[in-house]
Amino acid sequence: MNMNTAITEQFFRDYLVKFAQDDKPLWNYEAGVTLLGAQWLYEVTGDEFYKDRIVEFMNHHILEDGTIKYLDVNELNLDKINSGKILFFLYEQTGEERYKKALEVLIDMLHRHPRTSTGNFWHKTIYPYQIWLDGLYMGLPLYLEYETKFNNNENCNDVYSQMENVRRLLYSEKDHLYYHAYDEKKVMIWADKETGLSHNFWLRSIGWHLMALIDLYEISSEEVFEQHKQYAVWFKEALKGVLEYQDPKSGLFYQLIALPDVEGNYIETSGSAMVAYSILKGCRLGVLQEEKYRPMGEKMLNDLLDQKLVCVDGVWHLKDICEVAGLGPKDERDGSVEYYLSEPIVSDEVKGVGATMMAYAEYRKLQAADQEG
């Protein structure tokens, strides 16, 4: 391993200082990725710096009565759920009721969320009758963790059945990958008129799905053993498919994972970090054979940092992150190859940095387990 841990950790620390001070009026999913990365670095290092940055950020957003500033509770949108995952950690660390009350606000939103005929959450009310891979990660792990910790697993079957439907509806048996989205009504410009599926495999959406599966495995209780076991089965199947498309030269993955030779396609940072995170976490949890997969995951993370963490004029930046990609809601963002390759490619974007931080935290957790063992 050539990983320069000192440079990597200093980059994360510098990033978190600026991130924690950001009090712009926004409550959305991006922050949750970085907050979880900071939580897990705190857990593995014991360094109060990480915890302090989480508290500093959340002090901008969570009021004493549990109100989440900048959140419209009637905008039923799975992207508004993800950042709430950090509230479990804050409640456990501080015992402050405002954090549990804020969680209950988000759970109430999920209970009111519209659904497809299969019982799956719509991605957003502006995306009716649509299931997106992104939304699985945004909503379901928080939902299941609340059920596990505070509600005696009353609704764990709901979470499980939604993931079961996704396997049935969005998985390509031919390509061994999951499509970005599914339109139940089959009317959207991006949807196939026969299957309702989008036409391309987008790396970051695949990353969201992989992370959802391994997180659900970790969260799910032994009391629901068959579900717990099935999350691992789906995870290993999905990961095996993704690894078929690993670029042999970079060790990473393309923005459009299955189309490496298309002009304008590029090795994308955030999705590659998500795959590395999923592998390393799968090893730590015993889902994957550590002897085989841990070197693979560590090399993937090392390749990512070696190629994408670059120094420009004395300042480190994480480059080649797809800023955003989606479908619709009307005729824009049509899901074509040209669309996915037209979105801005940026540096230091919060999803890319957060996913890389999460992968690095899993690397550190495996190292810590070595030392304890």
XYZ file of C-alpha atoms in Angstrom:
373
model
C 0.000 0.000 0.000
C 1.302 3.414 -1.007
C -1.493 5.308 0.717
C -0.295 8.539 2.284
C -2.493 8.540 5.363
C -1.119 11.839 6.676
C -2.051 13.754 3.516
C -5.421 12.002 3.278
C -6.394 12.720 6.869
C -5.234 16.336 6.685
C -7.348 16.808 3.561
C -10.396 15.447 5.395
C -9.741 17.628 8.449
C -9.325 20.781 6.382
C -12.490 19.928 4.471
C -14.508 19.299 7.635
C -13.496 22.645 9.157
C -15.049 24.488 6.222
C -17.963 22.066 5.963
C -18.974 22.448 9.630
C -19.082 26.240 9.353
C -21.474 26.150 6.406
C -24.822 27.474 7.641
C -26.497 28.122 4.300
C -30.250 27.407 4.337
C -30.172 23.838 3.104
C -31.113 20.407 4.483
C -30.347 17.748 1.927
C -28.739 14.365 1.453
C -25.208 15.443 0.524
C -24.243 16.485 4.036
C -25.226 13.106 5.438
C -22.498 11.319 3.500
C -19.761 13.530 4.940
C -21.281 13.497 8.443
C -21.257 9.692 8.504
C -17.659 9.668 7.296
C -16.777 11.975 10.186
C -18.714 9.801 12.650
C -16.874 6.661 11.648
C -13.495 8.385 11.747
C -14.367 9.499 15.273
C -15.324 5.951 16.227
C -12.076 4.476 14.946
C -9.694 7.235 16.080
C -11.380 8.614 19.210
C -10.354 12.065 17.988
C -12.864 14.606 19.340
C -12.167 16.827 16.331
C -14.533 14.722 14.214
C -17.330 14.674 16.773
C -16.986 18.420 17.330
C -17.369 19.122 13.611
C -20.569 17.037 13.502
C -22.043 18.905 16.476
C -20.976 22.243 15.019
C -22.695 21.485 11.719
C -25.872 20.159 13.313
C -26.133 23.140 15.657
C -26.966 25.133 12.533
C -29.845 22.795 11.751
C -31.494 21.178 14.806
C -33.431 23.432 17.185
C -34.109 22.660 20.843
C -37.623 21.360 20.128
C -36.364 18.982 17.420
C -37.369 21.216 14.525
C -35.054 20.822 11.545
C -34.310 24.240 10.113
C -34.728 24.597 6.352
C -36.819 21.388 6.136
C -40.319 21.553 4.687
C -42.006 18.528 6.283
C -44.626 18.499 3.540
C -42.039 18.147 0.786
C -42.031 14.365 0.742
C -38.620 13.740 -0.765
C -36.265 10.884 0.129
C -33.271 13.174 -0.378
C -34.382 15.041 2.762
C -33.999 11.920 4.929
C -30.352 10.901 4.555
C -28.689 13.556 6.719
C -30.851 12.411 9.612
C -28.771 9.231 9.939
C -26.252 11.171 12.031
C -28.969 11.887 14.613
C -28.708 8.354 16.036
C -25.047 8.999 16.839
C -25.742 12.427 18.321
C -28.578 11.111 20.501
C -26.435 8.232 21.773
C -23.479 10.527 22.443
C -25.336 13.402 24.118
C -28.725 12.101 25.280
C -30.263 15.339 23.995
C -33.932 14.747 23.212
C -33.895 17.232 20.341
C -32.022 14.706 18.232
C -34.567 11.938 18.819
C -37.404 14.386 18.171
C -35.774 15.363 14.877
C -35.556 11.682 13.956
C -39.264 11.328 14.675
C -39.974 14.219 12.312
C -38.214 12.304 9.532
C -39.929 9.014 10.399
C -43.295 10.769 10.255
C -42.393 12.021 6.782
C -41.605 8.452 5.696
C -44.920 7.204 7.062
C -46.691 9.834 4.933
C -44.540 9.234 1.851
C -46.400 8.229 -1.340
C -45.788 4.757 -2.740
C -45.946 2.743 -5.931
C -48.410 -0.126 -6.262
C -45.644 -2.475 -5.056
C -45.328 -0.493 -1.822
C -42.057 1.244 -2.691
C -41.491 4.871 -1.785
C -41.678 7.278 -4.702
C -38.317 8.983 -5.028
C -39.995 12.378 -4.555
C -43.480 13.754 -5.055
C -42.141 15.542 -8.144
C -41.073 12.081 -9.422
C -44.372 10.188 -9.054
C -44.515 6.390 -9.318
C -40.729 6.247 -9.698
C -38.177 4.119 -7.817
C -34.588 5.375 -7.970
C -31.561 3.522 -6.623
C -30.475 6.785 -4.984
C -33.589 6.876 -2.822
C -32.981 3.414 -1.390
C -29.846 4.675 0.329
C -31.422 7.977 1.353
C -34.438 6.539 3.154
C -34.297 2.858 3.999
C -31.254 2.548 6.300
C -32.559 5.352 8.528
C -36.018 3.773 8.510
C -34.618 0.380 9.512
C -32.294 1.790 12.171
C -35.209 3.592 13.790
C -37.226 0.381 13.726
C -34.358 -1.581 15.257
C -33.549 0.907 18.023
C -36.900 2.458 18.895
C -39.812 0.489 17.401
C -39.187 -3.232 18.021
C -38.749 -3.980 14.298
C -42.455 -3.311 13.682
C -41.858 -2.175 10.086
C -38.731 -4.115 9.148
C -40.809 -6.152 6.663
C -41.644 -2.912 4.861
C -37.960 -2.128 4.312
C -37.218 -5.684 3.227
C -40.071 -5.905 0.738
C -39.014 -2.637 -0.896
C -35.511 -4.011 -1.498
C -36.987 -7.290 -2.719
C -39.054 -5.380 -5.290
C -35.972 -3.484 -6.440
C -34.155 -6.762 -7.096
C -37.127 -7.964 -9.134
C -37.797 -4.758 -11.054
C -34.445 -3.002 -11.609
C -31.835 -5.755 -11.935
C -30.549 -6.745 -15.382
C -29.991 -10.494 -15.528
C -28.027 -9.970 -18.754
C -25.712 -7.177 -17.580
C -25.595 -8.094 -13.864
C -26.182 -4.440 -12.964
C -29.076 -2.391 -11.595
C -30.670 0.320 -13.740
C -30.763 3.828 -12.312
C -34.545 4.071 -12.061
C -37.952 2.550 -12.796
C -41.154 4.326 -13.797
C -44.199 2.277 -12.870
C -46.426 4.205 -15.277
C -43.882 3.885 -18.136
C -44.561 7.414 -19.332
C -41.367 9.349 -18.578
C -39.088 10.414 -21.420
C -36.251 8.379 -19.912
C -38.286 5.201 -19.358
C -38.516 2.219 -21.686
C -42.136 1.965 -22.780
C -42.260 -1.791 -22.141
C -40.182 -2.224 -18.976
C -40.386 1.245 -17.391
C -36.620 1.123 -16.824
C -34.120 3.863 -17.534
C -31.714 3.036 -20.353
C -28.309 3.292 -18.676
C -26.276 2.089 -15.721
C -25.016 5.108 -13.790
C -22.101 4.417 -11.468
C -23.094 6.580 -8.502
C -26.636 5.201 -8.404
C -25.126 1.716 -8.350
C -22.888 2.892 -5.523
C -25.880 4.177 -3.548
C -27.543 0.786 -3.938
C -24.465 -1.188 -2.852
C -24.082 1.009 0.226
C -27.767 0.620 1.053
C -27.468 -3.165 0.981
C -24.371 -3.441 3.160
C -25.722 -0.830 5.585
C -29.059 -2.633 5.840
C -27.180 -5.851 6.545
C -25.278 -4.162 9.369
C -28.372 -2.495 10.833
C -30.781 -5.425 10.553
C -31.367 -7.333 13.748
C -30.595 -10.999 14.303
C -34.267 -11.237 15.292
C -35.060 -11.025 11.569
C -32.291 -13.451 10.597
C -33.672 -14.472 7.211
C -33.875 -10.837 6.090
C -30.437 -10.132 7.518
C -29.041 -13.061 5.530
C -30.833 -12.051 2.314
C -29.362 -8.532 2.367
C -25.950 -10.212 2.254
C -27.004 -12.425 -0.670
C -28.225 -9.437 -2.674
C -25.116 -7.458 -1.765
C -22.710 -10.159 -2.936
C -24.635 -10.621 -6.176
C -24.665 -6.878 -6.878
C -20.982 -6.474 -6.041
C -19.992 -9.403 -8.235
C -21.772 -7.725 -11.150
C -20.111 -4.367 -10.518
C -16.642 -5.921 -10.383
C -17.120 -7.301 -13.891
C -16.812 -3.681 -15.058
C -13.758 -2.593 -13.067
C -11.334 -0.739 -15.331
C -8.114 -2.782 -15.436
C -5.873 0.247 -15.953
C -7.100 2.566 -13.175
C -8.601 -0.080 -10.888
C -11.710 2.159 -10.676
C -15.014 2.594 -12.546
C -16.470 4.729 -15.315
C -19.291 7.251 -14.926
C -21.321 5.050 -17.265
C -19.955 1.834 -15.858
C -20.867 -0.481 -18.740
C -19.685 1.806 -21.590
C -15.950 2.326 -21.071
C -15.241 2.988 -24.746
C -17.797 5.745 -25.279
C -16.201 9.077 -26.091
C -16.328 11.453 -23.141
C -16.803 8.741 -20.530
C -14.446 9.086 -17.558
C -13.296 7.417 -14.360
C -15.605 8.896 -11.710
C -14.551 9.425 -8.116
C -17.670 9.294 -5.930
C -19.046 6.049 -7.311
C -15.635 4.384 -7.208
C -15.315 5.420 -3.552
C -18.719 3.902 -2.820
C -17.637 0.560 -4.274
C -14.439 0.653 -2.184
C -16.464 1.474 0.934
C -18.850 -1.386 0.271
C -16.051 -3.916 -0.206
C -14.126 -2.858 2.894
C -17.266 -2.796 5.020
C -18.301 -6.181 3.642
C -14.940 -7.540 4.785
C -15.258 -6.006 8.244
C -18.735 -7.474 8.717
C -17.709 -10.913 7.497
C -19.991 -10.833 4.462
C -17.022 -11.044 2.104
C -14.013 -13.354 2.350
C -11.378 -11.027 3.774
C -8.401 -12.816 2.234
C -9.783 -12.255 -1.253
C -11.634 -8.963 -1.019
C -9.726 -6.860 1.490
C -6.640 -6.443 -0.738
C -9.005 -5.578 -3.583
C -10.829 -2.923 -1.554
C -7.641 -1.447 -0.141
C -6.060 -1.255 -3.589
C -9.200 0.405 -4.946
C -9.074 3.067 -2.245
C -5.343 3.522 -2.740
C -5.791 3.867 -6.520
C -8.543 6.419 -5.946
C -6.429 8.574 -3.637
C -3.347 8.184 -5.818
C -5.143 9.272 -8.993
C -7.835 11.664 -7.782
C -6.381 13.444 -4.713
C -4.119 16.014 -6.340
C -2.105 19.007 -5.135
C -2.638 22.283 -7.002
C -0.625 25.300 -5.877
C -0.004 23.711 -2.517
C -3.668 22.831 -1.882
C -5.069 19.292 -2.054
C -8.233 18.643 -4.084
C -10.326 15.561 -4.832
C -11.135 15.695 -8.536
C -13.373 14.058 -11.163
C -16.622 14.003 -9.222
C -19.915 14.066 -11.117
C -21.633 17.077 -9.576
C -25.177 15.765 -9.933
C -27.257 13.543 -12.203
C -30.921 12.651 -12.287
C -33.912 11.946 -14.497
C -36.633 14.426 -15.433
C -38.831 15.574 -13.790
C -40.179 16.467 -17.259
C -38.359 16.301 -20.572
C -34.988 17.455 -19.273
C -32.398 14.927 -18.069
C -33.517 12.236 -20.499
C -31.246 9.458 -19.231
C -29.263 9.232 -22.458
C -25.544 8.575 -22.674
C -25.096 12.176 -23.783
C -26.999 13.432 -20.762
C -24.943 11.559 -18.149
C -21.716 12.744 -19.777
C -22.903 16.362 -19.989
C -23.191 16.978 -16.252
C -20.360 19.053 -14.714
C -17.250 17.249 -13.459
C -15.999 19.044 -10.343
C -13.532 18.838 -7.469
C -14.151 18.698 -3.703
C -17.887 18.128 -4.051
C -19.415 16.918 -0.801
C -20.731 13.547 -2.036
C -17.359 12.575 -3.470
C -15.394 13.694 -0.437
C -17.908 12.109 1.928
C -17.891 8.748 0.158
C -14.095 8.755 0.117
C -14.056 9.579 3.830
C -16.436 6.682 4.476
C -14.234 4.268 2.519
C -11.149 5.493 4.360
C -12.908 5.064 7.721
C -13.645 1.433 6.841
C -9.987 0.964 5.923
C -9.003 2.350 9.333
C -11.542 0.101 11.099
C -10.007 -2.982 9.504
C -6.556 -1.795 10.550
C -7.783 -1.286 14.108
C -9.224 -4.800 14.166
C -5.803 -6.137 13.087
C -4.148 -4.387 16.002
C -6.720 -5.663 18.475
C -6.456 -9.193 17.101
